[in-house]
Coordinates of C-alpha atoms in Angstrom, one line a residue:
X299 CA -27.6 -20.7 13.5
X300 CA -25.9 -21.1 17.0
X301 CA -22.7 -22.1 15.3
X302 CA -22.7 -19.6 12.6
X303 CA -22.8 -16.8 15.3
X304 CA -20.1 -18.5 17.4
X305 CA -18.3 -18.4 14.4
X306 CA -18.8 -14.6 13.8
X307 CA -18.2 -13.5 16.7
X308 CA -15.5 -15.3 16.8
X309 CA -14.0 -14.3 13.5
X310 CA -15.0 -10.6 14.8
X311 CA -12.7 -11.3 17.7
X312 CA -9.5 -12.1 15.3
X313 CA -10.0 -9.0 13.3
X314 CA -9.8 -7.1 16.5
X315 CA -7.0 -8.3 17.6
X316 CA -5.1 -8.9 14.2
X317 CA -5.5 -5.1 14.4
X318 CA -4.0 -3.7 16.8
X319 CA -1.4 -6.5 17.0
X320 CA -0.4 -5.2 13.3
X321 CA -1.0 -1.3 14.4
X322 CA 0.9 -1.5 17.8
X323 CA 3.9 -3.4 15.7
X324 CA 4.1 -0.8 13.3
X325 CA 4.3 2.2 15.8
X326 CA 6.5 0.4 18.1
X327 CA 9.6 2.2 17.1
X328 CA 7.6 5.4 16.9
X329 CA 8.8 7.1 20.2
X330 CA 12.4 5.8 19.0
X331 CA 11.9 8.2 15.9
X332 CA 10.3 10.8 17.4
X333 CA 13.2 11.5 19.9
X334 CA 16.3 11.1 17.7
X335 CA 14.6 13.8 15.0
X336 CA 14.0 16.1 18.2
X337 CA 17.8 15.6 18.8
X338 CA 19.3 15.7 15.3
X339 CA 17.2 18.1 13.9
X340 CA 16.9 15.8 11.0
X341 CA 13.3 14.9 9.7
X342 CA 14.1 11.9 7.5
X343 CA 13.6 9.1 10.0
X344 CA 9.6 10.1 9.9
X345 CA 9.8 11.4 6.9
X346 CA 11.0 8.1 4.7
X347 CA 10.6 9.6 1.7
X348 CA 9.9 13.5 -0.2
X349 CA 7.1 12.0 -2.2
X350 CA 5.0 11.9 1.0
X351 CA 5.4 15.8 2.1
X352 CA 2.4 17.0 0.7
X353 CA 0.4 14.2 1.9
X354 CA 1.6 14.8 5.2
X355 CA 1.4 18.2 5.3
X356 CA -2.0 18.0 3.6
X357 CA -4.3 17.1 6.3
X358 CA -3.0 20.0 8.7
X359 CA -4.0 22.4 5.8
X360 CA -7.5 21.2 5.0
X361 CA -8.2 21.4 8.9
X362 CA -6.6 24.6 10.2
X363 CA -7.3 26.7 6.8
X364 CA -9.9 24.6 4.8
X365 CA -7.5 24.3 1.7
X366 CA -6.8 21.8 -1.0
X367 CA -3.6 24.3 -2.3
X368 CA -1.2 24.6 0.6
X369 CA -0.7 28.4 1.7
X370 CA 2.6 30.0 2.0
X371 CA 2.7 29.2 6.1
X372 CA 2.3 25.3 5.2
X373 CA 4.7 25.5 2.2
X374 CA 7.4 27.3 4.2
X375 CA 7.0 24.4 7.2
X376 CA 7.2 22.1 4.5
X377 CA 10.7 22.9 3.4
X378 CA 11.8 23.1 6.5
X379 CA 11.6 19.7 6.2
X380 CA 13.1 19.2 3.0
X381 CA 15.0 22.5 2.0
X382 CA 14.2 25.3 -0.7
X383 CA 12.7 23.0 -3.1
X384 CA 9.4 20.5 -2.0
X385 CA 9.7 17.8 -4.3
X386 CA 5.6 16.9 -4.2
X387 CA 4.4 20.5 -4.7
X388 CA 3.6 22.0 -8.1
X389 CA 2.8 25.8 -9.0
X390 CA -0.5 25.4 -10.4
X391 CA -1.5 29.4 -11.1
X392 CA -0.6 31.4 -8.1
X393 CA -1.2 28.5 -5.7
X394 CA 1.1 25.5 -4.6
X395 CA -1.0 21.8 -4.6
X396 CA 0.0 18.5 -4.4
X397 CA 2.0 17.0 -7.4
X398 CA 0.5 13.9 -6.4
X399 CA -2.8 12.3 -5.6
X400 CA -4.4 13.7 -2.7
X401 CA -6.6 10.8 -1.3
X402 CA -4.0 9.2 1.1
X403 CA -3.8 12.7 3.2
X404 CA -7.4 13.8 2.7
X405 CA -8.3 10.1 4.2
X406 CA -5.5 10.8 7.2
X407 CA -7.2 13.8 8.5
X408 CA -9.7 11.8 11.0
X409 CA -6.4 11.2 13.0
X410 CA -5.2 14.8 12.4
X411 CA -8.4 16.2 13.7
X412 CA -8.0 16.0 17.5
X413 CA -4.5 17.4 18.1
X414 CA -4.6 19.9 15.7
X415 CA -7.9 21.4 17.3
X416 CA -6.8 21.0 20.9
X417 CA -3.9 23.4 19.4
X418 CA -1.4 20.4 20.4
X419 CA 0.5 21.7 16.6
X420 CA -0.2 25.6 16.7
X421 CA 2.5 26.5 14.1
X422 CA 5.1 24.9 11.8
X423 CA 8.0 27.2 13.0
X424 CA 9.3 25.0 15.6
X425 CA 11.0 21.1 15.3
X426 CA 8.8 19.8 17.9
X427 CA 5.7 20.8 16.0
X428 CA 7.1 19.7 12.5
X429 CA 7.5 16.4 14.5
X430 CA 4.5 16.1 15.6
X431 CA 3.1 16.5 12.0
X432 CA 5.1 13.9 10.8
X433 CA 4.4 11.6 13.9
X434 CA 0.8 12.1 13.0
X435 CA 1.5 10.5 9.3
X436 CA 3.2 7.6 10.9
X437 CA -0.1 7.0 13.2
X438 CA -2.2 7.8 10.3
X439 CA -0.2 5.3 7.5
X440 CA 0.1 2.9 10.5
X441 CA -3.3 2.6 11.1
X442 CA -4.8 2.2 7.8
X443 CA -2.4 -0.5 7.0
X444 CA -3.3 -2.6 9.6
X445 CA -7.1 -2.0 8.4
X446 CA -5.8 -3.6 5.3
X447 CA -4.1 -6.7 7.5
X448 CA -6.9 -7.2 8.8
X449 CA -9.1 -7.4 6.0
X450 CA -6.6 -9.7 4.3
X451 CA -6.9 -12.0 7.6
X452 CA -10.5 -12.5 6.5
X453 CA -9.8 -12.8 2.8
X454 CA -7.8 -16.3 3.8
X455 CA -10.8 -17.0 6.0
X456 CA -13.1 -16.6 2.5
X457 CA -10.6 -19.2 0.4
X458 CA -10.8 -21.5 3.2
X459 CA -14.1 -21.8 2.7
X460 CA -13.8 -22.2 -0.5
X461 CA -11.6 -24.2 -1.2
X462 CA -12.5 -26.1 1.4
X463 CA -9.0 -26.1 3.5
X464 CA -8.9 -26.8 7.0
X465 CA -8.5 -23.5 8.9
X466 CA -5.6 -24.1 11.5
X467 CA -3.0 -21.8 12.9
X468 CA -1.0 -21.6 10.0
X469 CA -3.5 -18.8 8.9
X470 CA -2.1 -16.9 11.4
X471 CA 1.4 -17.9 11.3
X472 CA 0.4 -16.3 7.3
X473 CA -0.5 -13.2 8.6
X474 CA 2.1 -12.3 10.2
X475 CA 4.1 -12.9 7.4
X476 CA 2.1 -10.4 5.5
X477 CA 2.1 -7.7 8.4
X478 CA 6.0 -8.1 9.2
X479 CA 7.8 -9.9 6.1
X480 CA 6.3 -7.8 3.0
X481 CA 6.2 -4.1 2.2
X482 CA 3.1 -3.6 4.2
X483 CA 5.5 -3.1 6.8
X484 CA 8.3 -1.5 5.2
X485 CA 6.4 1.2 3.0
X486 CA 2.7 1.5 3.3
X487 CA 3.0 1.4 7.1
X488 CA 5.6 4.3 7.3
X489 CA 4.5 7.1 5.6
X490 CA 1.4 8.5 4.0
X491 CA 1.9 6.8 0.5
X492 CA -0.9 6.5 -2.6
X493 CA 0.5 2.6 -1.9
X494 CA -1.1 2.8 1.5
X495 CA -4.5 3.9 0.3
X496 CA -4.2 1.6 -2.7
X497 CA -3.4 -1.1 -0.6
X498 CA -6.4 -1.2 1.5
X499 CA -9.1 -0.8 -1.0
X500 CA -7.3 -3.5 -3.4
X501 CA -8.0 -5.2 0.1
X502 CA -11.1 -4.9 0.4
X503 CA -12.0 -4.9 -4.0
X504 CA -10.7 -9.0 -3.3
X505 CA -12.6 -9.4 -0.4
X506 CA -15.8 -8.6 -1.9
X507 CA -14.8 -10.2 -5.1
X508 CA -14.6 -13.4 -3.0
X509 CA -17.7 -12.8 -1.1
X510 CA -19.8 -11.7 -4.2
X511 CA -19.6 -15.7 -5.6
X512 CA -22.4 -16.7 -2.6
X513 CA -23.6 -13.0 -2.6
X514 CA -23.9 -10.4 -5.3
X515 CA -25.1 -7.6 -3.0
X516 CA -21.6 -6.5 -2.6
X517 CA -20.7 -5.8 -6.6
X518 CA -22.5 -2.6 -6.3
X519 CA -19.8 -1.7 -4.1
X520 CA -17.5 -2.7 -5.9
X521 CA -18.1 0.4 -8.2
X522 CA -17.2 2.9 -5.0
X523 CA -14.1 0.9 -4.5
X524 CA -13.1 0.8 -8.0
X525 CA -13.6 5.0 -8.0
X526 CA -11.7 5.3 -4.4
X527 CA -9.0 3.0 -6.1
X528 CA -8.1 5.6 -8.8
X529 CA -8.8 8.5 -6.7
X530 CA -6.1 6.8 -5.0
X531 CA -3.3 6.1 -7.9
X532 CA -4.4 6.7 -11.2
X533 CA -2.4 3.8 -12.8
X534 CA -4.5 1.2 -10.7
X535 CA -7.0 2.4 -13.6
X536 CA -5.8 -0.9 -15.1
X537 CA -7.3 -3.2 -12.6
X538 CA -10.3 -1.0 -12.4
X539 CA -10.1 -1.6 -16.4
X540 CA -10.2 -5.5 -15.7
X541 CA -12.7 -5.4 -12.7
X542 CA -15.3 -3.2 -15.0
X543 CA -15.2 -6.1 -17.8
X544 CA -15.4 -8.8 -15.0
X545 CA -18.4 -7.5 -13.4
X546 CA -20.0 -6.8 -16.8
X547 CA -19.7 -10.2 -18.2
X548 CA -20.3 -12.2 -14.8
X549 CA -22.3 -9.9 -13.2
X550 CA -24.3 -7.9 -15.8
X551 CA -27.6 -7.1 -13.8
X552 CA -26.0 -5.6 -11.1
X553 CA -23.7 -3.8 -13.7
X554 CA -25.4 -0.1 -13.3
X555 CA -25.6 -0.7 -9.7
X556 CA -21.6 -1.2 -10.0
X557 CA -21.4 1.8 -12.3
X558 CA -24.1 4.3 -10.1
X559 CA -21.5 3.4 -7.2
X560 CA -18.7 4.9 -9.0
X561 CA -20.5 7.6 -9.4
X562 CA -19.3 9.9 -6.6
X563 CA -15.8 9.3 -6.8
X564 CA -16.1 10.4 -10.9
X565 CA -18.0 13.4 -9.8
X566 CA -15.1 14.7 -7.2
X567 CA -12.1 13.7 -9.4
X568 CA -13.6 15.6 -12.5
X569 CA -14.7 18.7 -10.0
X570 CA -11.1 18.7 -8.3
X571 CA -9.6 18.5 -11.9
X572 CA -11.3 21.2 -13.4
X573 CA -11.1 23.2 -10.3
X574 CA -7.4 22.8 -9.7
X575 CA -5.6 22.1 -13.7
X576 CA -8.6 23.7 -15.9
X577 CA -9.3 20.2 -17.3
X578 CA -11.5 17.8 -16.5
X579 CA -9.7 14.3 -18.4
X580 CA -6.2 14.9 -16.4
X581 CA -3.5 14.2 -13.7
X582 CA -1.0 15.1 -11.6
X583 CA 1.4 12.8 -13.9
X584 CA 0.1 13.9 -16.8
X585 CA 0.1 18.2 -15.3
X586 CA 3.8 17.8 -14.6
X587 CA 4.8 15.4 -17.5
X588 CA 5.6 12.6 -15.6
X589 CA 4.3 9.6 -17.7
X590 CA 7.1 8.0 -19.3
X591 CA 7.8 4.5 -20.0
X592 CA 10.8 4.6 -21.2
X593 CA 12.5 2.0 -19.4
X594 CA 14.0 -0.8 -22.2
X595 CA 11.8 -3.8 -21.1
X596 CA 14.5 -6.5 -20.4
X597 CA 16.1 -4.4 -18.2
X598 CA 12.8 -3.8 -16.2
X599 CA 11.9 -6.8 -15.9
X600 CA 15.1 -8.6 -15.8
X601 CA 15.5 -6.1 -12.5
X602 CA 11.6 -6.3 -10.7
X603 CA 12.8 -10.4 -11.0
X604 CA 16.1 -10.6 -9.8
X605 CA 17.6 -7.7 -8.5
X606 CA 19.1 -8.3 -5.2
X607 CA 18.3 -5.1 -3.7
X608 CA 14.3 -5.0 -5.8
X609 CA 12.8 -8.7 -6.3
X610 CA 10.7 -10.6 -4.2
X611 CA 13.3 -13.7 -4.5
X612 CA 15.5 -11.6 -2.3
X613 CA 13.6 -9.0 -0.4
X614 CA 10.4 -11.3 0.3
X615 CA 11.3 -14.8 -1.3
X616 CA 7.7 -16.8 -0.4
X617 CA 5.9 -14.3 -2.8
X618 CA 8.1 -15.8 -5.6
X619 CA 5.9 -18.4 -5.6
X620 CA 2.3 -16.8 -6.7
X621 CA 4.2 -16.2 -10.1
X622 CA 3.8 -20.3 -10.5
X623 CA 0.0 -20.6 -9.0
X624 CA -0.7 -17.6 -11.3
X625 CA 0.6 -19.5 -14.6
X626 CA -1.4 -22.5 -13.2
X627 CA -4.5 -21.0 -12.3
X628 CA -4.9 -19.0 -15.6
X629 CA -4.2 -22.4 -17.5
X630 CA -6.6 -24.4 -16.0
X631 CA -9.1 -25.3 -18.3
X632 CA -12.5 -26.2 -16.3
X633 CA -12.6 -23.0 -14.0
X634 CA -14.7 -22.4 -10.8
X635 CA -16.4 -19.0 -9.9
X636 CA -13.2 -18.8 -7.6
X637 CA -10.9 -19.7 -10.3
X638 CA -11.9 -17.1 -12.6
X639 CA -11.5 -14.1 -9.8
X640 CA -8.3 -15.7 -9.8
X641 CA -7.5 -15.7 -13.4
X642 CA -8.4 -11.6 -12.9
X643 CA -6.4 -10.6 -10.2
X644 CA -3.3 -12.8 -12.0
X645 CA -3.9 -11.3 -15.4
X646 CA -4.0 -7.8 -13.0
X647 CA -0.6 -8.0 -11.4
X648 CA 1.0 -9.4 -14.8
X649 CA 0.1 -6.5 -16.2
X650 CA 1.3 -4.2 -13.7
X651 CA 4.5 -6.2 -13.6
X652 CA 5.2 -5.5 -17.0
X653 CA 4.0 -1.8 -17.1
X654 CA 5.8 -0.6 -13.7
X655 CA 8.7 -2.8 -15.5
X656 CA 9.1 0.0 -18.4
X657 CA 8.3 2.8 -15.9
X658 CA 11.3 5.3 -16.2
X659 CA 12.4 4.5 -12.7
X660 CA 11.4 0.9 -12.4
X661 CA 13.1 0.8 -9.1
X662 CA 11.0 2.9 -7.7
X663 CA 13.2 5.5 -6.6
X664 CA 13.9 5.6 -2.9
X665 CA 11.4 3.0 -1.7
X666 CA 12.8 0.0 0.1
X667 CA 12.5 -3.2 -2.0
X668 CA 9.4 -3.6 -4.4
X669 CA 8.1 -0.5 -3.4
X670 CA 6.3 0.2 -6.5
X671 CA 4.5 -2.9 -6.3
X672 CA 3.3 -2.5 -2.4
X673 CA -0.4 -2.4 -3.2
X674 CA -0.5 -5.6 -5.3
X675 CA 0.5 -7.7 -2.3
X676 CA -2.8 -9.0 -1.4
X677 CA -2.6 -10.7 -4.7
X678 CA 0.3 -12.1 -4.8
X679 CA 0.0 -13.2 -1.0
X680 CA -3.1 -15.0 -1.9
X681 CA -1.4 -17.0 -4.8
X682 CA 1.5 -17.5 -2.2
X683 CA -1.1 -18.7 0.2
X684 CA -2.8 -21.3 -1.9
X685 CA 0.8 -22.5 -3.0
X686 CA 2.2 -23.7 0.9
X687 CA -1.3 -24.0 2.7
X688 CA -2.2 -27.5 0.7
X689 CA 1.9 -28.6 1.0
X690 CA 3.1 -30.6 3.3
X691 CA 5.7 -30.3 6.6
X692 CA 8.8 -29.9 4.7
X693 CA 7.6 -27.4 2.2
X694 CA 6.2 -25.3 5.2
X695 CA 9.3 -25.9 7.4
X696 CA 10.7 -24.0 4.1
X697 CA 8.5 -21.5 3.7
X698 CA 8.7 -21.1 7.8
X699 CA 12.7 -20.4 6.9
X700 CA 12.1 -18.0 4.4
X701 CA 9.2 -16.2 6.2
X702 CA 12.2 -15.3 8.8
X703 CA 14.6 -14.1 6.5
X704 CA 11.7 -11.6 4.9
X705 CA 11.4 -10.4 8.4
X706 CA 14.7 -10.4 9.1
X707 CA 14.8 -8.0 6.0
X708 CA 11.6 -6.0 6.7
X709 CA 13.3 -5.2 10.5
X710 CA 16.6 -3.9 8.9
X711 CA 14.5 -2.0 6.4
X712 CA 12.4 -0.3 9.0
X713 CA 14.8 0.5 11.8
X714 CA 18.0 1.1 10.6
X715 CA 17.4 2.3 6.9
X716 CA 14.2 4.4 7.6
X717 CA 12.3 2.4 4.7
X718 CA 14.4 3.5 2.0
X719 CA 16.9 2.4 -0.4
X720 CA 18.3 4.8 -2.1
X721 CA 19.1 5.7 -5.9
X722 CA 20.3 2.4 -8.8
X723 CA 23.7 2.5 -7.7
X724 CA 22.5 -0.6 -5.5
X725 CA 20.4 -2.5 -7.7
X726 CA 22.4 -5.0 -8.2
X727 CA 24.6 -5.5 -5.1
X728 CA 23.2 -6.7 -1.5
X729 CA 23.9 -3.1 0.3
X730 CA 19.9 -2.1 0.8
X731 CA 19.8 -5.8 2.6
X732 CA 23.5 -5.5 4.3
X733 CA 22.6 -5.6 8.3
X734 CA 22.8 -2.6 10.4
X735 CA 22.5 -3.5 13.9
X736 CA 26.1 -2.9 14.9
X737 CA 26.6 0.9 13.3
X738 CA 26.3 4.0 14.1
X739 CA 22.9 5.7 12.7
X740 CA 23.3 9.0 10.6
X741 CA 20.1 10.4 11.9

């Protein structure tokens, strides 16, 4: 008993510290930001991408005026911004709401709350204020992220035990790779994306997946997660798909427990739906007629695989390797209760792979990297992890190189192109990874 406490409290301490290391690293270049937009008069270092406005802008609007529609005074702040036209606002009606999922800004207003009551953001007429607002996504984005860090921290401690590895210090060494090297860093830490909300509660879905094998008292929740997941991104509906037939088959007694959890979240999505589009079976995508697949397939996936400037052989080359210990793990024929989790979260990103593969901008638009596929890399960081943690010193001394070119790329990324890579025209050249250290900054 003495030992398992030492060991709590001991794992309670790493958390901790895991997250404000991760938190503090992500804001460091935050007063950096904050002064050159206040000099240039140029938003677009805070605000790395126009997909995020309305989450960003969403949190001041629910506190000050109690809305899920953003009023004319928020809508005209928000193009100062980004100019006439707000790229994530739709007319729904007479009222302007998001044209995207609202979860990731509803879930940032906690960190809204203070300043904007203290009046520290009165109006959005001025740069300093429409700063601040921005600055306030960065803390909020930041912060949630390195909740997710965190949590992945203690889903390595769970496969330890499981598998039975020795836990050293390369479980550190590990997560700091995932903090730093990956898109964690790059995109869900920068800006109030659905990735950053997806990311976290994919998080915590594996975490409890791995728990629930010694303890079944966390599939109910489970069921929430699954709900927050799609209230999050409603093509994560796939792994909620997966999860529901997993839990049904494995777990079938505490199956309406799972499904009385999910409860709440179905409740609010088919209230806000009805309330907001007149339909209770819709979407944002589906509102504005944004669901195409039209990408030819080769090209998709020839691209999410290769593509200098989009694959995780360039931008984040360990994660390469969870495509091998997915194969392997799904054809293993004599599967443990950890093995078949496994076999889940691989069938999982396949799929995703292939469907954000046909997606009609595969690339994913303006995001740095594999931006599209930011919420998926607790998975394919834990196949990565059970690749190199059983290898030996020259396969880590490998990985050890390659874990300092992704941060190498993950730092250019971040502090001299703002998180973004813009347009196909780079696709298939080495410009979005071409170092900027020595030249002059637009903005």
């Amino acid at each position: 008993m003495g030992a398992k406490l030492k060991n709590l409290i001991l794992n309670s301490k790493n958390v901790i510290l895991i997250f404000f290391i991760a938190f503090a690293g992500y804001l460091i270049n935050l007063p950096t930001d904050y002064s050159k937009t206040m000099s240039t008069r140029t938003y677009r270092r805070l605000l790395t991408s126009y997909d995020v406005t309305a989450a960003t802008f969403l949190p001041y609007e629910l506190i000050t005026k109690g809305n899920l529609f953003f009023s004319i005074e928020t809508l005209e702040g928000m193009r100062r911004t980004e100019g006439p036209t707000v790229h994530s606002v739709m007319k729904v009606g007479d009222r302007y709401f998001s044209a995207y999922p609202i979860l990731s800004g509803v879930m940032a207003v906690p960190i809204y709350l203070i300043p904007v009551i203290l009046h520290k953001i009165p109006d959005l007429h001025y740069v300093e204020n429409l700063t601040r607002i921005l600055s306030l996504a960065r803390i909020s984005a930041s912060f949630y992220t390195a909740i997710s860090v965190s949590v992945f921290y203690l889903i390595l401690t769970e496969i330890d035990k499981l598998k039975k590895f020795r836990t050293t210090k390369w479980i550190y060494l590990f997560v700091f790779f995932y903090a730093f090297g990956t898109n964690a860093y790059a995109v869900a830490s920068r800006s109030l994306w659905q990735h950053t909300s997806s990311l976290l509660f994919v998080s915590i879905i594996i975490l409890f997946l791995l728990k629930s094998i010694k303890n079944e008292r966390y599939i109910k929740w489970l069921g929430l997660l699954a709900g927050l997941l799609y209230l999050a991104r409603p093509l994560n509906i796939v792994f909620i798909f997966i999860l529901t037939i997993y839990v049904f088959i494995k777990h079938r007694k505490q199956f309406p427990s799972y499904l009385l959890f999910s409860l709440p979240c179905v409740v609010l999505l088919l209230a806000y739906n009805q309330s907001v589009f007149g339909k209770l079976l819709t979407s944002e995508y589906v509102v504005k007629g944004d669901t195409k697949f039209s990408t030819p397939i080769l090209k998709g996936l020839s691209g999410n695989l290769f593509s200098p400037a989009r694959s995780f052989i360039f931008i984040t080359p360990p994660l390469a390797v969870s495509f091998y210990s997915m194969v392997r793990v799904m054809i293993t024929k004599k599967k443990t209760p950890l093995d078949i989790i496994l076999t889940v979260l691989s069938i999982t990103f396949i799929i995703m792979f292939v469907l954000y593969s046909k997606w009609w901008c595969w690339y994913g638009a303006d995001r740095f990297g594999y931006g599209l596929f930011t919420e998926w890399l607790p998975i394919v960081s834990v196949f990565t992890y059970l690749a190199f943690k059983p290898s030996g010193r020259i396969i880590k001394i490998v990985f050890l190189i390659l874990v300092l070119w992704s941060l190498y790329a993950q730092f250019n990324a971040v502090w001299f192109r703002k998180s973004r890579c813009s347009g196909d025209s780079h696709n298939w050249t080495f410009y979005c990874l071409k170092p900027l250290m020595f030249t002059d900054q637009e903005y």
